[in-house]
PDB file of C-alpha atoms in Angstrom:
ATOM      1  CA  UNK A   1       0.000   0.000   0.000  1.00 56.00           C
ATOM      2  CA  UNK A   2       2.887   2.371   0.689  1.00 72.00           C
ATOM      3  CA  UNK A   3       4.217   2.349  -2.928  1.00 79.00           C
ATOM      4  CA  UNK A   4       0.662   2.872  -4.198  1.00 82.00           C
ATOM      5  CA  UNK A   5       0.153   5.825  -1.843  1.00 83.00           C
ATOM      6  CA  UNK A   6       3.501   7.309  -2.821  1.00 81.00           C
ATOM      7  CA  UNK A   7       2.784   6.936  -6.548  1.00 82.00           C
ATOM      8  CA  UNK A   8      -0.705   8.431  -6.157  1.00 84.00           C
ATOM      9  CA  UNK A   9       0.548  11.466  -4.253  1.00 84.00           C
ATOM     10  CA  UNK A  10       3.544  11.860  -6.582  1.00 82.00           C
ATOM     11  CA  UNK A  11       1.251  12.114  -9.605  1.00 83.00           C
ATOM     12  CA  UNK A  12      -1.885  13.757  -8.277  1.00 87.00           C
ATOM     13  CA  UNK A  13      -0.510  16.371  -5.867  1.00 85.00           C
ATOM     14  CA  UNK A  14       1.518  18.351  -8.475  1.00 82.00           C
ATOM     15  CA  UNK A  15      -1.462  18.218 -10.850  1.00 86.00           C
ATOM     16  CA  UNK A  16      -3.787  19.552  -8.139  1.00 85.00           C
ATOM     17  CA  UNK A  17      -1.390  22.354  -7.197  1.00 82.00           C
ATOM     18  CA  UNK A  18      -0.815  23.421 -10.821  1.00 82.00           C
ATOM     19  CA  UNK A  19      -4.483  23.331 -11.853  1.00 85.00           C
ATOM     20  CA  UNK A  20      -5.803  25.005  -8.693  1.00 85.00           C
ATOM     21  CA  UNK A  21      -2.957  27.301  -7.698  1.00 84.00           C
ATOM     22  CA  UNK A  22      -1.916  28.838 -11.040  1.00 88.00           C
ATOM     23  CA  UNK A  23      -4.605  31.090 -12.480  1.00 87.00           C
ATOM     24  CA  UNK A  24      -2.647  33.753 -14.322  1.00 90.00           C
ATOM     25  CA  UNK A  25       0.582  34.296 -16.223  1.00 90.00           C
ATOM     26  CA  UNK A  26       1.998  36.044 -13.149  1.00 90.00           C
ATOM     27  CA  UNK A  27       1.291  32.930 -11.070  1.00 90.00           C
ATOM     28  CA  UNK A  28       2.958  30.775 -13.707  1.00 89.00           C
ATOM     29  CA  UNK A  29       6.075  32.942 -13.762  1.00 91.00           C
ATOM     30  CA  UNK A  30       6.139  32.938  -9.947  1.00 91.00           C
ATOM     31  CA  UNK A  31       6.020  29.138  -9.849  1.00 89.00           C
ATOM     32  CA  UNK A  32       8.532  28.872 -12.693  1.00 92.00           C
ATOM     33  CA  UNK A  33      10.922  31.194 -10.885  1.00 92.00           C
ATOM     34  CA  UNK A  34      10.907  29.030  -7.767  1.00 92.00           C
ATOM     35  CA  UNK A  35      11.375  25.925  -9.880  1.00 93.00           C
ATOM     36  CA  UNK A  36      14.365  27.570 -11.535  1.00 95.00           C
ATOM     37  CA  UNK A  37      15.876  28.273  -8.111  1.00 95.00           C
ATOM     38  CA  UNK A  38      15.854  24.541  -7.393  1.00 95.00           C
ATOM     39  CA  UNK A  39      17.362  23.781 -10.791  1.00 97.00           C
ATOM     40  CA  UNK A  40      20.093  26.364 -10.230  1.00 96.00           C
ATOM     41  CA  UNK A  41      20.951  24.725  -6.913  1.00 96.00           C
ATOM     42  CA  UNK A  42      21.407  21.436  -8.787  1.00 96.00           C
ATOM     43  CA  UNK A  43      23.505  23.248 -11.395  1.00 97.00           C
ATOM     44  CA  UNK A  44      25.717  24.821  -8.719  1.00 96.00           C
ATOM     45  CA  UNK A  45      26.271  21.404  -7.121  1.00 97.00           C
ATOM     46  CA  UNK A  46      27.166  20.065 -10.561  1.00 97.00           C
ATOM     47  CA  UNK A  47      29.722  22.847 -11.051  1.00 97.00           C
ATOM     48  CA  UNK A  48      31.230  22.086  -7.617  1.00 97.00           C
ATOM     49  CA  UNK A  49      31.414  18.364  -8.413  1.00 97.00           C
ATOM     50  CA  UNK A  50      33.108  19.112 -11.733  1.00 97.00           C
ATOM     51  CA  UNK A  51      35.693  21.283  -9.970  1.00 96.00           C
ATOM     52  CA  UNK A  52      36.303  18.811  -7.132  1.00 96.00           C
ATOM     53  CA  UNK A  53      35.977  15.692  -9.317  1.00 96.00           C
ATOM     54  CA  UNK A  54      33.826  14.058  -6.664  1.00 94.00           C
ATOM     55  CA  UNK A  55      30.106  13.320  -6.301  1.00 94.00           C
ATOM     56  CA  UNK A  56      29.055  15.194  -3.168  1.00 93.00           C
ATOM     57  CA  UNK A  57      25.761  13.505  -2.305  1.00 91.00           C
ATOM     58  CA  UNK A  58      26.443   9.824  -2.946  1.00 89.00           C
ATOM     59  CA  UNK A  59      28.317   9.311   0.329  1.00 86.00           C
ATOM     60  CA  UNK A  60      25.367  10.557   2.394  1.00 88.00           C
ATOM     61  CA  UNK A  61      23.387   7.434   1.533  1.00 88.00           C
ATOM     62  CA  UNK A  62      25.420   5.338   3.964  1.00 85.00           C
ATOM     63  CA  UNK A  63      24.450   7.681   6.814  1.00 86.00           C
ATOM     64  CA  UNK A  64      20.714   7.614   6.090  1.00 85.00           C
ATOM     65  CA  UNK A  65      20.519   3.991   4.982  1.00 86.00           C
ATOM     66  CA  UNK A  66      18.430   4.924   1.936  1.00 85.00           C
ATOM     67  CA  UNK A  67      19.712   4.653  -1.621  1.00 87.00           C
ATOM     68  CA  UNK A  68      18.455   7.354  -3.985  1.00 87.00           C
ATOM     69  CA  UNK A  69      21.298   7.555  -6.507  1.00 90.00           C
ATOM     70  CA  UNK A  70      24.361   5.713  -7.752  1.00 88.00           C
ATOM     71  CA  UNK A  71      26.700   4.731  -4.937  1.00 86.00           C
ATOM     72  CA  UNK A  72      29.713   4.833  -7.259  1.00 87.00           C
ATOM     73  CA  UNK A  73      31.190   7.460  -9.564  1.00 90.00           C
ATOM     74  CA  UNK A  74      30.735   7.155 -13.302  1.00 91.00           C
ATOM     75  CA  UNK A  75      33.759   8.241 -15.310  1.00 90.00           C
ATOM     76  CA  UNK A  76      34.257   9.315 -18.901  1.00 86.00           C
ATOM     77  CA  UNK A  77      37.617  10.223 -20.361  1.00 80.00           C
ATOM     78  CA  UNK A  78      39.166  10.151 -16.891  1.00 87.00           C
ATOM     79  CA  UNK A  79      36.713  12.739 -15.541  1.00 92.00           C
ATOM     80  CA  UNK A  80      33.853  12.300 -13.083  1.00 95.00           C
ATOM     81  CA  UNK A  81      30.340  12.557 -14.520  1.00 96.00           C
ATOM     82  CA  UNK A  82      28.487  14.924 -12.188  1.00 96.00           C
ATOM     83  CA  UNK A  83      25.016  14.006 -10.909  1.00 96.00           C
ATOM     84  CA  UNK A  84      24.340  16.360  -7.939  1.00 94.00           C
ATOM     85  CA  UNK A  85      21.471  14.818  -5.931  1.00 91.00           C
ATOM     86  CA  UNK A  86      19.883  13.054  -8.916  1.00 94.00           C
ATOM     87  CA  UNK A  87      19.914   9.262  -9.406  1.00 92.00           C
ATOM     88  CA  UNK A  88      22.486   9.441 -12.235  1.00 93.00           C
ATOM     89  CA  UNK A  89      24.160  11.951 -14.618  1.00 95.00           C
ATOM     90  CA  UNK A  90      21.584  11.541 -17.412  1.00 94.00           C
ATOM     91  CA  UNK A  91      18.803  12.685 -15.059  1.00 95.00           C
ATOM     92  CA  UNK A  92      20.773  15.804 -14.125  1.00 97.00           C
ATOM     93  CA  UNK A  93      21.390  16.457 -17.830  1.00 97.00           C
ATOM     94  CA  UNK A  94      17.640  16.349 -18.517  1.00 96.00           C
ATOM     95  CA  UNK A  95      17.087  18.778 -15.636  1.00 97.00           C
ATOM     96  CA  UNK A  96      19.662  21.166 -17.106  1.00 97.00           C
ATOM     97  CA  UNK A  97      17.937  21.000 -20.493  1.00 96.00           C
ATOM     98  CA  UNK A  98      14.680  21.987 -18.830  1.00 96.00           C
ATOM     99  CA  UNK A  99      16.512  24.735 -16.929  1.00 96.00           C
ATOM    100  CA  UNK A 100      17.809  26.211 -20.205  1.00 94.00           C
ATOM    101  CA  UNK A 101      14.296  26.546 -21.606  1.00 93.00           C
ATOM    102  CA  UNK A 102      12.838  27.805 -18.334  1.00 94.00           C
ATOM    103  CA  UNK A 103      15.599  30.363 -17.800  1.00 92.00           C
ATOM    104  CA  UNK A 104      15.258  31.615 -21.370  1.00 90.00           C
ATOM    105  CA  UNK A 105      11.515  32.123 -20.844  1.00 90.00           C
ATOM    106  CA  UNK A 106      11.956  33.891 -17.493  1.00 89.00           C
ATOM    107  CA  UNK A 107      14.896  36.113 -18.438  1.00 81.00           C
ATOM    108  CA  UNK A 108      12.757  38.740 -20.181  1.00 69.00           C
ATOM    109  CA  UNK A 109      14.893  41.398 -21.845  1.00 63.00           C
ATOM    110  CA  UNK A 110      17.816  41.072 -19.425  1.00 64.00           C
ATOM    111  CA  UNK A 111      19.822  38.842 -21.754  1.00 62.00           C
ATOM    112  CA  UNK A 112      23.167  40.582 -21.335  1.00 68.00           C
ATOM    113  CA  UNK A 113      23.049  41.206 -17.591  1.00 78.00           C
ATOM    114  CA  UNK A 114      25.994  39.680 -15.698  1.00 82.00           C
ATOM    115  CA  UNK A 115      23.773  37.638 -13.387  1.00 83.00           C
ATOM    116  CA  UNK A 116      21.877  36.164 -16.345  1.00 85.00           C
ATOM    117  CA  UNK A 117      25.160  35.239 -18.003  1.00 87.00           C
ATOM    118  CA  UNK A 118      26.339  33.571 -14.791  1.00 90.00           C
ATOM    119  CA  UNK A 119      23.019  31.712 -14.532  1.00 91.00           C
ATOM    120  CA  UNK A 120      23.322  30.226 -18.007  1.00 92.00           C
ATOM    121  CA  UNK A 121      27.028  29.594 -17.464  1.00 94.00           C
ATOM    122  CA  UNK A 122      26.341  27.410 -14.416  1.00 95.00           C
ATOM    123  CA  UNK A 123      23.647  25.487 -16.284  1.00 96.00           C
ATOM    124  CA  UNK A 124      25.855  24.830 -19.328  1.00 96.00           C
ATOM    125  CA  UNK A 125      28.859  23.832 -17.212  1.00 97.00           C
ATOM    126  CA  UNK A 126      26.749  21.344 -15.249  1.00 97.00           C
ATOM    127  CA  UNK A 127      25.248  19.991 -18.476  1.00 97.00           C
ATOM    128  CA  UNK A 128      28.678  19.597 -20.072  1.00 96.00           C
ATOM    129  CA  UNK A 129      30.095  17.898 -16.970  1.00 96.00           C
ATOM    130  CA  UNK A 130      27.417  15.193 -17.034  1.00 96.00           C
ATOM    131  CA  UNK A 131      29.083  13.925 -20.241  1.00 93.00           C
ATOM    132  CA  UNK A 132      25.621  12.919 -21.507  1.00 91.00           C
ATOM    133  CA  UNK A 133      26.106  13.125 -25.248  1.00 86.00           C
ATOM    134  CA  UNK A 134      22.450  12.755 -26.164  1.00 87.00           C
ATOM    135  CA  UNK A 135      21.579  15.735 -24.012  1.00 92.00           C
ATOM    136  CA  UNK A 136      24.431  17.710 -25.577  1.00 92.00           C
ATOM    137  CA  UNK A 137      22.839  17.156 -28.972  1.00 89.00           C
ATOM    138  CA  UNK A 138      19.421  18.030 -27.553  1.00 92.00           C
ATOM    139  CA  UNK A 139      20.832  21.298 -26.171  1.00 95.00           C
ATOM    140  CA  UNK A 140      22.235  22.112 -29.616  1.00 93.00           C
ATOM    141  CA  UNK A 141      18.840  21.451 -31.212  1.00 91.00           C
ATOM    142  CA  UNK A 142      17.168  23.593 -28.540  1.00 92.00           C
ATOM    143  CA  UNK A 143      19.606  26.421 -29.210  1.00 91.00           C
ATOM    144  CA  UNK A 144      18.953  26.264 -32.940  1.00 91.00           C
ATOM    145  CA  UNK A 145      15.197  26.215 -32.284  1.00 91.00           C
ATOM    146  CA  UNK A 146      15.393  29.283 -30.038  1.00 89.00           C
ATOM    147  CA  UNK A 147      17.491  31.075 -32.656  1.00 90.00           C
ATOM    148  CA  UNK A 148      14.968  30.179 -35.364  1.00 90.00           C
ATOM    149  CA  UNK A 149      11.985  31.298 -33.273  1.00 88.00           C
ATOM    150  CA  UNK A 150      13.628  34.677 -32.688  1.00 87.00           C
ATOM    151  CA  UNK A 151      14.110  35.289 -36.410  1.00 89.00           C
ATOM    152  CA  UNK A 152      11.169  33.495 -38.033  1.00 90.00           C
ATOM    153  CA  UNK A 153       7.433  33.927 -37.850  1.00 92.00           C
ATOM    154  CA  UNK A 154       5.446  31.162 -36.097  1.00 90.00           C
ATOM    155  CA  UNK A 155       4.130  29.929 -39.454  1.00 93.00           C
ATOM    156  CA  UNK A 156       7.627  29.803 -40.978  1.00 94.00           C
ATOM    157  CA  UNK A 157       8.978  27.985 -37.914  1.00 92.00           C
ATOM    158  CA  UNK A 158       6.229  25.355 -38.166  1.00 93.00           C
ATOM    159  CA  UNK A 159       7.047  24.791 -41.834  1.00 94.00           C
ATOM    160  CA  UNK A 160      10.743  24.491 -41.003  1.00 92.00           C
ATOM    161  CA  UNK A 161       9.983  22.018 -38.191  1.00 90.00           C
ATOM    162  CA  UNK A 162       7.814  19.813 -40.413  1.00 92.00           C
ATOM    163  CA  UNK A 163      10.438  19.945 -43.169  1.00 93.00           C
ATOM    164  CA  UNK A 164      13.158  18.893 -40.691  1.00 90.00           C
ATOM    165  CA  UNK A 165      11.070  15.943 -39.477  1.00 86.00           C
ATOM    166  CA  UNK A 166      10.221  14.819 -43.009  1.00 88.00           C
ATOM    167  CA  UNK A 167      13.848  15.267 -44.049  1.00 89.00           C
ATOM    168  CA  UNK A 168      15.057  13.208 -41.097  1.00 84.00           C
ATOM    169  CA  UNK A 169      12.651  10.387 -41.925  1.00 81.00           C
ATOM    170  CA  UNK A 170      13.783  10.555 -45.553  1.00 84.00           C
ATOM    171  CA  UNK A 171      17.436  10.303 -44.555  1.00 83.00           C
ATOM    172  CA  UNK A 172      16.604   7.329 -42.360  1.00 80.00           C
ATOM    173  CA  UNK A 173      14.679   5.555 -45.111  1.00 79.00           C
ATOM    174  CA  UNK A 174      17.551   6.152 -47.551  1.00 81.00           C
ATOM    175  CA  UNK A 175      20.022   4.548 -45.153  1.00 78.00           C
ATOM    176  CA  UNK A 176      21.774   7.798 -44.328  1.00 78.00           C
ATOM    177  CA  UNK A 177      21.569   7.065 -40.607  1.00 75.00           C
ATOM    178  CA  UNK A 178      24.635   4.815 -41.015  1.00 79.00           C
ATOM    179  CA  UNK A 179      26.662   7.850 -42.046  1.00 81.00           C
ATOM    180  CA  UNK A 180      25.251   9.844 -39.139  1.00 78.00           C
ATOM    181  CA  UNK A 181      26.147   7.089 -36.678  1.00 75.00           C
ATOM    182  CA  UNK A 182      29.668   6.923 -38.109  1.00 78.00           C
ATOM    183  CA  UNK A 183      30.018  10.695 -37.699  1.00 77.00           C
ATOM    184  CA  UNK A 184      28.776  10.534 -34.112  1.00 75.00           C
ATOM    185  CA  UNK A 185      31.207   7.726 -33.439  1.00 74.00           C
ATOM    186  CA  UNK A 186      34.078   9.818 -34.785  1.00 76.00           C
ATOM    187  CA  UNK A 187      32.949  12.779 -32.688  1.00 74.00           C
ATOM    188  CA  UNK A 188      31.976  11.086 -29.401  1.00 74.00           C
ATOM    189  CA  UNK A 189      33.371   7.562 -29.592  1.00 65.00           C
ATOM    190  CA  UNK A 190      36.593   7.119 -27.659  1.00 63.00           C
ATOM    191  CA  UNK A 191      36.269   3.432 -26.764  1.00 71.00           C
ATOM    192  CA  UNK A 192      34.413   0.284 -27.872  1.00 77.00           C
ATOM    193  CA  UNK A 193      31.894   0.932 -25.090  1.00 73.00           C
ATOM    194  CA  UNK A 194      31.193   4.432 -26.440  1.00 73.00           C
ATOM    195  CA  UNK A 195      30.707   3.123 -29.978  1.00 76.00           C
ATOM    196  CA  UNK A 196      28.385   0.361 -28.803  1.00 80.00           C
ATOM    197  CA  UNK A 197      26.369   2.941 -26.862  1.00 79.00           C
ATOM    198  CA  UNK A 198      25.877   4.994 -30.036  1.00 79.00           C
ATOM    199  CA  UNK A 199      24.918   1.873 -31.995  1.00 81.00           C
ATOM    200  CA  UNK A 200      22.450   0.975 -29.248  1.00 82.00           C
ATOM    201  CA  UNK A 201      20.696   4.334 -29.755  1.00 80.00           C
ATOM    202  CA  UNK A 202      20.461   3.600 -33.471  1.00 81.00           C
ATOM    203  CA  UNK A 203      18.771   0.292 -32.667  1.00 86.00           C
ATOM    204  CA  UNK A 204      16.328   2.091 -30.363  1.00 84.00           C
ATOM    205  CA  UNK A 205      15.418   4.421 -33.248  1.00 80.00           C
ATOM    206  CA  UNK A 206      14.889   1.445 -35.554  1.00 83.00           C
ATOM    207  CA  UNK A 207      12.599  -0.241 -33.029  1.00 88.00           C
ATOM    208  CA  UNK A 208      10.676   2.975 -32.367  1.00 83.00           C
ATOM    209  CA  UNK A 209      10.047   3.596 -36.067  1.00 80.00           C
ATOM    210  CA  UNK A 210       8.939  -0.017 -36.440  1.00 83.00           C
ATOM    211  CA  UNK A 211       6.434   0.379 -33.605  1.00 86.00           C
ATOM    212  CA  UNK A 212       5.126   3.631 -35.115  1.00 80.00           C
ATOM    213  CA  UNK A 213       4.622   1.936 -38.468  1.00 80.00           C
TER     214      UNK A 213
END
């Protein structure tokens, strides 16, 4: 009963708070600002872990007797993959991706202020130090999307997005994904394990497209 209660509260309580507590754009920005504060704390821990080359929270699990994240340090290229208080580096990388979008929305017109630059700097450093290559690519796509939305009309951006999706499917159907995988391997692959990880993602894409069909 305890897992059921936890799962129910975990899913229903945020929904209740969001649907009942946020009634205006000001409320949404207020809630988003506090969420960003939590994400920036995670980013600052990630920056500290990158500098110290040590996961700060993993050792606390032995004191509390509760495991909530990896109890060992993941390495890549001789460097520690930061994870802050998240279960593993990939989770922190996803959080930093969300933080980029949220911070961009909340920043308003203060793009070149020093504190805004420091904010984004901490987020990008933490994201880079997770060594999560998929999230690196996602951040690049997000950056290109933000750039396009700033310079294109909504209608033109939608056309560009559809064209990119259709083009990607076309490249896949023509067998061009093999070339893409080879390029990713040359860019990110430093060991047989890295290359097999990239190939594994290709297989996931193949299975996903098969299920969609």
